[in-house]
Amino acid sequence: MPVTRSKSVGNTSALTSQLGIIRILEVIFTCVSFSLVAHEGSTLRDHQNYGDWCMFAWCFCFAVTIIILVVEFVGLQHRVPVSWRNFPITFAMYATLLCLSASIIFPVAYIQKARPYGEQRGYRIAATVFSCLSCLAYSTEVTMTKAKPGEVTGYMATVPGLLKVVETFIACIIFVFLNKYDYEREDALKWCLAVYCICFILSLVVIILCIGECTGWLPCAFNTFLSAYTLLAVLMYATATVIWPIYHFDSKHHGTPHRSCSGNHFCEWDKHVTIAVLTALNLLVYLADLVYSARLIFIQG
């Protein structure tokens, strides 16, 4: 009697390939990170909800990575309503930045400032280590799946596409530090807020159009839209990079040139400095985006 072998269910290469192994490691590292923190329960409910942000970063990355693994194992890439050439690498880039932020915020807030001891300190150090490993794993995935020279792939796998993710993430951090008193007193500061919002929305629209494969909905060519928008963003961020520090640090414009708060806590003046640095950083990112976008259009042309 012939022996019949049962057919394997699912695409096992989605789990056994180099990329699959990296994603499995991402799941393990993020799971260990939030499990170690959850073990402490309510002891992290301080430091302006920094612990909530770190837990969100690890849990969100864990959940979406599981979904990606299941979709590729079952073979549903062509049935999901998103572009599978753009979605996984977009998420991997966001996950890299999320885990990076958690790897910085968590040890600063809960090890350096809180100064735990004994078993509690060990748990927090271990959570930080696994958070760093998560960031390394996601950055490795981005490196493995980004577009190679001459390769035909999704826009989000190119350098300009990945820079769009960085632009929106930095803008989100700026929004976290902003409050209405930072921009209500001067119209020039309201312009800075408009710069952050407009550029963030446009970058997010580009990402959504690429993931949803809706770039054909634009009334003009996608490359033309990208070039015009990126140039506009560079000019707008250049003005914000100059205006924000003038109206917050120049005494002639009712600014505070020196740190007036005492102690090691993060005060309003520190927030203004952070926003100024992030604004300049995002300007550099937009400049790099403009250069790479122009180069990409020139090569394609």
Coordinates of C-alpha atoms in Angstrom, one line a residue:
M1 CA 0.0 0.0 0.0
P2 CA 1.6 3.3 -1.0
V3 CA 2.4 5.8 1.7
T4 CA 0.7 9.2 1.1
R5 CA 2.5 12.2 2.5
S6 CA 0.4 15.1 3.7
K7 CA 1.1 18.3 2.0
S8 CA 2.6 21.1 4.1
V9 CA 0.1 23.9 4.8
G10 CA 1.4 27.4 4.3
N11 CA 4.5 29.0 2.9
T12 CA 7.2 27.7 5.2
S13 CA 9.8 29.9 3.5
A14 CA 8.1 32.9 5.0
L15 CA 9.4 31.6 8.4
T16 CA 12.6 29.9 7.4
S17 CA 14.1 32.5 5.0
Q18 CA 16.6 35.1 6.3
L19 CA 13.8 37.7 6.3
G20 CA 11.4 35.3 8.1
I21 CA 14.0 34.5 10.8
I22 CA 14.6 38.3 11.3
R23 CA 10.8 38.8 11.8
I24 CA 10.6 35.9 14.2
L25 CA 13.4 37.5 16.2
E26 CA 11.5 40.8 16.1
V27 CA 8.5 39.1 17.6
I28 CA 10.5 37.5 20.4
F29 CA 12.5 40.6 21.3
T30 CA 9.4 42.9 21.4
C31 CA 7.4 40.3 23.3
V32 CA 10.2 39.9 25.9
S33 CA 10.5 43.7 26.2
F34 CA 6.9 44.4 27.1
S35 CA 6.6 41.2 29.2
L36 CA 9.4 42.3 31.4
V37 CA 7.9 45.8 31.9
A38 CA 4.4 44.4 32.4
H39 CA 5.8 42.2 35.2
E40 CA 6.2 45.4 37.3
G41 CA 2.5 46.3 36.9
S42 CA 1.6 49.8 38.1
T43 CA 5.1 50.9 39.1
L44 CA 5.7 52.6 35.8
R45 CA 2.8 55.1 36.0
D46 CA 4.9 58.2 36.4
H47 CA 7.3 60.3 34.4
Q48 CA 4.6 61.8 32.2
N49 CA 3.3 58.5 30.8
Y50 CA 6.7 57.6 29.2
G51 CA 6.1 54.0 30.2
D52 CA 2.8 54.0 28.2
W53 CA 4.6 55.2 25.1
C54 CA 7.3 52.4 25.4
M55 CA 4.6 49.8 26.0
F56 CA 2.7 51.0 23.0
A57 CA 5.8 50.9 20.8
W58 CA 6.7 47.3 21.8
C59 CA 3.1 46.0 21.7
F60 CA 2.2 47.6 18.4
C61 CA 5.4 46.4 16.7
F62 CA 4.8 42.9 18.1
A63 CA 1.2 42.7 16.9
V64 CA 1.8 44.0 13.3
T65 CA 4.9 41.8 12.9
I66 CA 2.7 38.8 13.8
I67 CA 0.1 39.9 11.2
I68 CA 2.8 40.2 8.5
L69 CA 4.2 36.7 9.3
V70 CA 0.7 35.2 9.2
V71 CA -0.2 36.9 5.9
E72 CA 3.0 35.7 4.2
F73 CA 2.8 32.2 5.7
V74 CA -0.8 31.8 4.5
G75 CA -0.1 33.6 1.2
L76 CA -2.7 36.4 1.4
Q77 CA -0.4 39.2 0.1
H78 CA -2.5 39.6 -3.0
R79 CA -5.8 39.7 -1.1
V80 CA -5.0 42.3 1.4
P81 CA -6.1 45.9 0.4
V82 CA -2.6 47.3 0.6
S83 CA 0.5 47.2 -1.6
W84 CA 2.6 44.5 -0.2
R85 CA 5.7 46.0 -2.0
N86 CA 5.3 49.1 0.2
F87 CA 3.6 48.1 3.5
P88 CA 6.1 45.8 5.2
I89 CA 9.1 48.0 4.7
T90 CA 7.1 51.1 5.7
F91 CA 6.1 49.4 8.9
A92 CA 9.6 48.1 9.5
M93 CA 11.0 51.7 9.2
Y94 CA 8.3 53.0 11.7
A95 CA 9.1 50.0 14.0
T96 CA 12.8 50.9 13.9
L97 CA 12.1 54.4 15.0
L98 CA 9.5 53.4 17.6
C99 CA 11.9 50.9 19.2
L100 CA 14.7 53.4 19.0
S101 CA 12.6 56.0 20.9
A102 CA 11.6 53.4 23.5
S103 CA 15.2 52.3 23.9
I104 CA 16.2 55.9 24.7
I105 CA 13.2 57.0 26.7
F106 CA 12.8 53.9 28.9
P107 CA 16.3 53.8 30.4
V108 CA 16.5 57.6 30.9
A109 CA 13.1 57.8 32.6
Y110 CA 13.1 54.5 34.5
I111 CA 16.7 53.7 35.2
Q112 CA 18.7 56.9 35.2
K113 CA 16.1 59.1 36.9
A114 CA 14.0 56.6 38.9
R115 CA 17.2 54.8 40.2
P116 CA 15.6 51.4 40.9
Y117 CA 17.6 48.7 42.8
G118 CA 17.7 45.0 43.1
E119 CA 15.4 42.8 41.0
Q120 CA 13.5 45.8 39.7
R121 CA 16.6 47.3 38.2
G122 CA 17.5 44.0 36.6
Y123 CA 14.1 43.8 34.9
R124 CA 14.4 47.3 33.5
I125 CA 17.9 46.8 32.2
A126 CA 16.9 43.6 30.5
A127 CA 13.8 45.3 28.9
T128 CA 16.2 48.0 27.6
V129 CA 18.5 45.4 26.1
F130 CA 15.7 43.6 24.3
S131 CA 14.3 46.9 23.1
C132 CA 17.7 47.7 21.6
L133 CA 17.8 44.2 20.0
S134 CA 14.3 44.9 18.6
C135 CA 15.5 48.1 17.0
L136 CA 18.5 46.3 15.5
A137 CA 16.3 43.6 14.1
Y138 CA 13.9 46.0 12.5
S139 CA 16.7 48.1 11.0
T140 CA 18.2 44.9 9.6
E141 CA 14.9 44.1 7.9
V142 CA 14.9 47.6 6.4
T143 CA 18.4 47.1 5.1
M144 CA 17.5 43.7 3.6
T145 CA 14.3 44.8 1.9
K146 CA 15.1 48.3 0.7
A147 CA 15.5 48.9 -3.0
K148 CA 18.8 47.9 -4.6
P149 CA 20.3 49.8 -7.5
G150 CA 18.4 49.0 -10.7
E151 CA 15.7 47.0 -8.8
V152 CA 12.0 47.6 -9.7
T153 CA 10.1 47.8 -6.4
G154 CA 7.7 50.0 -4.5
Y155 CA 8.4 53.7 -3.8
M156 CA 8.5 53.2 0.0
A157 CA 11.4 50.8 -0.5
T158 CA 13.5 53.6 -2.0
V159 CA 15.5 56.1 0.1
P160 CA 13.0 59.0 -0.5
G161 CA 10.2 56.7 0.6
L162 CA 12.0 55.8 3.8
L163 CA 12.8 59.4 4.4
K164 CA 9.1 60.2 4.3
V165 CA 8.7 57.9 7.3
V166 CA 11.4 59.7 9.2
E167 CA 9.9 63.1 8.3
T168 CA 6.5 62.1 9.7
F169 CA 8.0 60.5 12.8
I170 CA 10.0 63.6 13.7
A171 CA 7.0 65.8 13.2
C172 CA 5.0 63.6 15.6
I173 CA 7.7 64.1 18.2
I174 CA 7.5 67.8 17.7
F175 CA 3.7 67.7 18.2
V176 CA 4.2 65.8 21.5
F177 CA 6.4 68.6 22.8
L178 CA 4.2 71.5 21.6
N179 CA 1.5 73.2 23.6
K180 CA -0.7 76.1 22.7
Y181 CA 1.3 78.6 24.8
D182 CA 4.3 77.9 22.6
Y183 CA 2.8 79.5 19.5
E184 CA -0.3 81.6 20.5
R185 CA 1.7 84.7 21.5
E186 CA 3.2 85.5 18.1
D187 CA 1.9 85.1 14.5
A188 CA 5.4 84.0 13.4
L189 CA 5.2 81.0 15.8
K190 CA 1.7 80.1 14.4
W191 CA 3.5 79.9 11.1
C192 CA 5.9 77.4 12.5
L193 CA 2.9 75.3 13.7
A194 CA 1.4 75.6 10.2
V195 CA 4.8 74.4 8.7
Y196 CA 4.8 71.3 11.0
C197 CA 1.2 70.4 10.2
I198 CA 1.2 71.0 6.4
C199 CA 4.4 69.1 5.8
F200 CA 3.4 66.3 8.1
I201 CA 0.0 65.9 6.3
L202 CA 1.6 65.9 2.9
S203 CA 4.2 63.4 3.8
L204 CA 1.5 61.2 5.3
V205 CA -0.6 61.5 2.2
V206 CA 2.3 60.3 0.1
I207 CA 2.8 57.3 2.3
I208 CA -0.9 56.4 2.2
L209 CA -1.1 56.8 -1.5
C210 CA 1.8 54.5 -2.0
I211 CA 0.6 51.8 0.5
G212 CA -2.9 52.0 -1.0
E213 CA -1.6 52.1 -4.6
C214 CA -3.6 55.2 -5.3
T215 CA -0.9 57.4 -6.8
G216 CA -2.9 57.5 -10.1
W217 CA -5.5 59.5 -8.3
L218 CA -3.3 62.6 -8.4
P219 CA -4.2 65.2 -11.0
C220 CA -0.5 65.4 -12.0
A221 CA 2.4 62.9 -12.4
F222 CA 3.5 61.4 -9.1
N223 CA 7.1 62.4 -9.6
T224 CA 6.1 66.0 -10.3
F225 CA 4.0 66.1 -7.2
L226 CA 6.9 64.7 -5.1
S227 CA 9.4 67.2 -6.4
A228 CA 7.1 70.2 -5.9
Y229 CA 6.0 69.1 -2.5
T230 CA 9.5 68.3 -1.2
L231 CA 10.9 71.7 -2.5
L232 CA 8.0 73.4 -0.8
A233 CA 8.7 71.5 2.5
V234 CA 12.4 72.5 2.4
L235 CA 11.5 76.2 2.0
M236 CA 8.9 76.1 4.7
Y237 CA 11.1 74.2 7.2
A238 CA 14.0 76.6 6.5
T239 CA 11.8 79.5 7.7
A240 CA 10.7 77.6 10.8
T241 CA 14.3 76.7 11.6
V242 CA 15.1 80.4 11.8
I243 CA 11.8 81.7 13.3
W244 CA 11.4 79.3 16.2
P245 CA 14.7 80.0 18.0
I246 CA 14.4 83.7 17.4
Y247 CA 11.1 84.0 19.1
H248 CA 11.9 81.6 21.9
F249 CA 15.6 82.5 22.7
D250 CA 16.0 86.1 21.6
S251 CA 15.2 88.6 24.4
K252 CA 14.3 91.2 21.8
H253 CA 11.3 89.1 20.8
H254 CA 10.3 88.2 24.4
G255 CA 12.3 85.0 24.3
T256 CA 14.4 83.4 27.1
P257 CA 18.1 83.1 26.1
H258 CA 19.1 81.0 29.1
R259 CA 17.7 78.1 31.0
S260 CA 15.7 79.6 33.9
C261 CA 14.5 76.4 35.5
S262 CA 16.4 74.6 38.1
G263 CA 17.0 70.9 38.7
N264 CA 17.3 68.0 36.2
H265 CA 13.6 67.9 35.3
F266 CA 12.6 68.5 31.7
C267 CA 11.2 72.1 31.7
E268 CA 9.6 74.4 29.1
W269 CA 12.9 75.8 28.0
D270 CA 14.3 72.3 27.4
K271 CA 11.2 71.6 25.3
H272 CA 11.8 74.7 23.1
V273 CA 15.4 73.6 22.6
T274 CA 14.3 70.1 21.6
I275 CA 11.8 71.5 19.1
A276 CA 14.4 73.8 17.6
V277 CA 16.8 70.8 17.2
L278 CA 14.1 68.6 15.7
T279 CA 13.1 71.3 13.3
A280 CA 16.6 71.7 12.0
L281 CA 17.0 67.9 11.9
N282 CA 13.8 67.6 9.8
L283 CA 15.0 70.3 7.5
L284 CA 18.1 68.2 6.8
V285 CA 15.9 65.1 6.2
Y286 CA 13.8 67.1 3.7
L287 CA 16.9 68.3 2.0
A288 CA 18.2 64.8 1.6
D289 CA 14.7 63.7 0.4
L290 CA 14.8 66.5 -2.2
V291 CA 18.3 65.4 -3.5
Y292 CA 17.4 61.7 -3.6
S293 CA 14.0 62.5 -5.3
A294 CA 15.7 64.6 -8.0
R295 CA 18.3 61.9 -8.5
L296 CA 15.6 59.2 -8.8
I297 CA 13.6 61.2 -11.3
F298 CA 16.8 61.9 -13.3
I299 CA 17.7 58.2 -13.4
Q300 CA 14.1 57.2 -14.4
G301 CA 14.0 59.9 -17.0

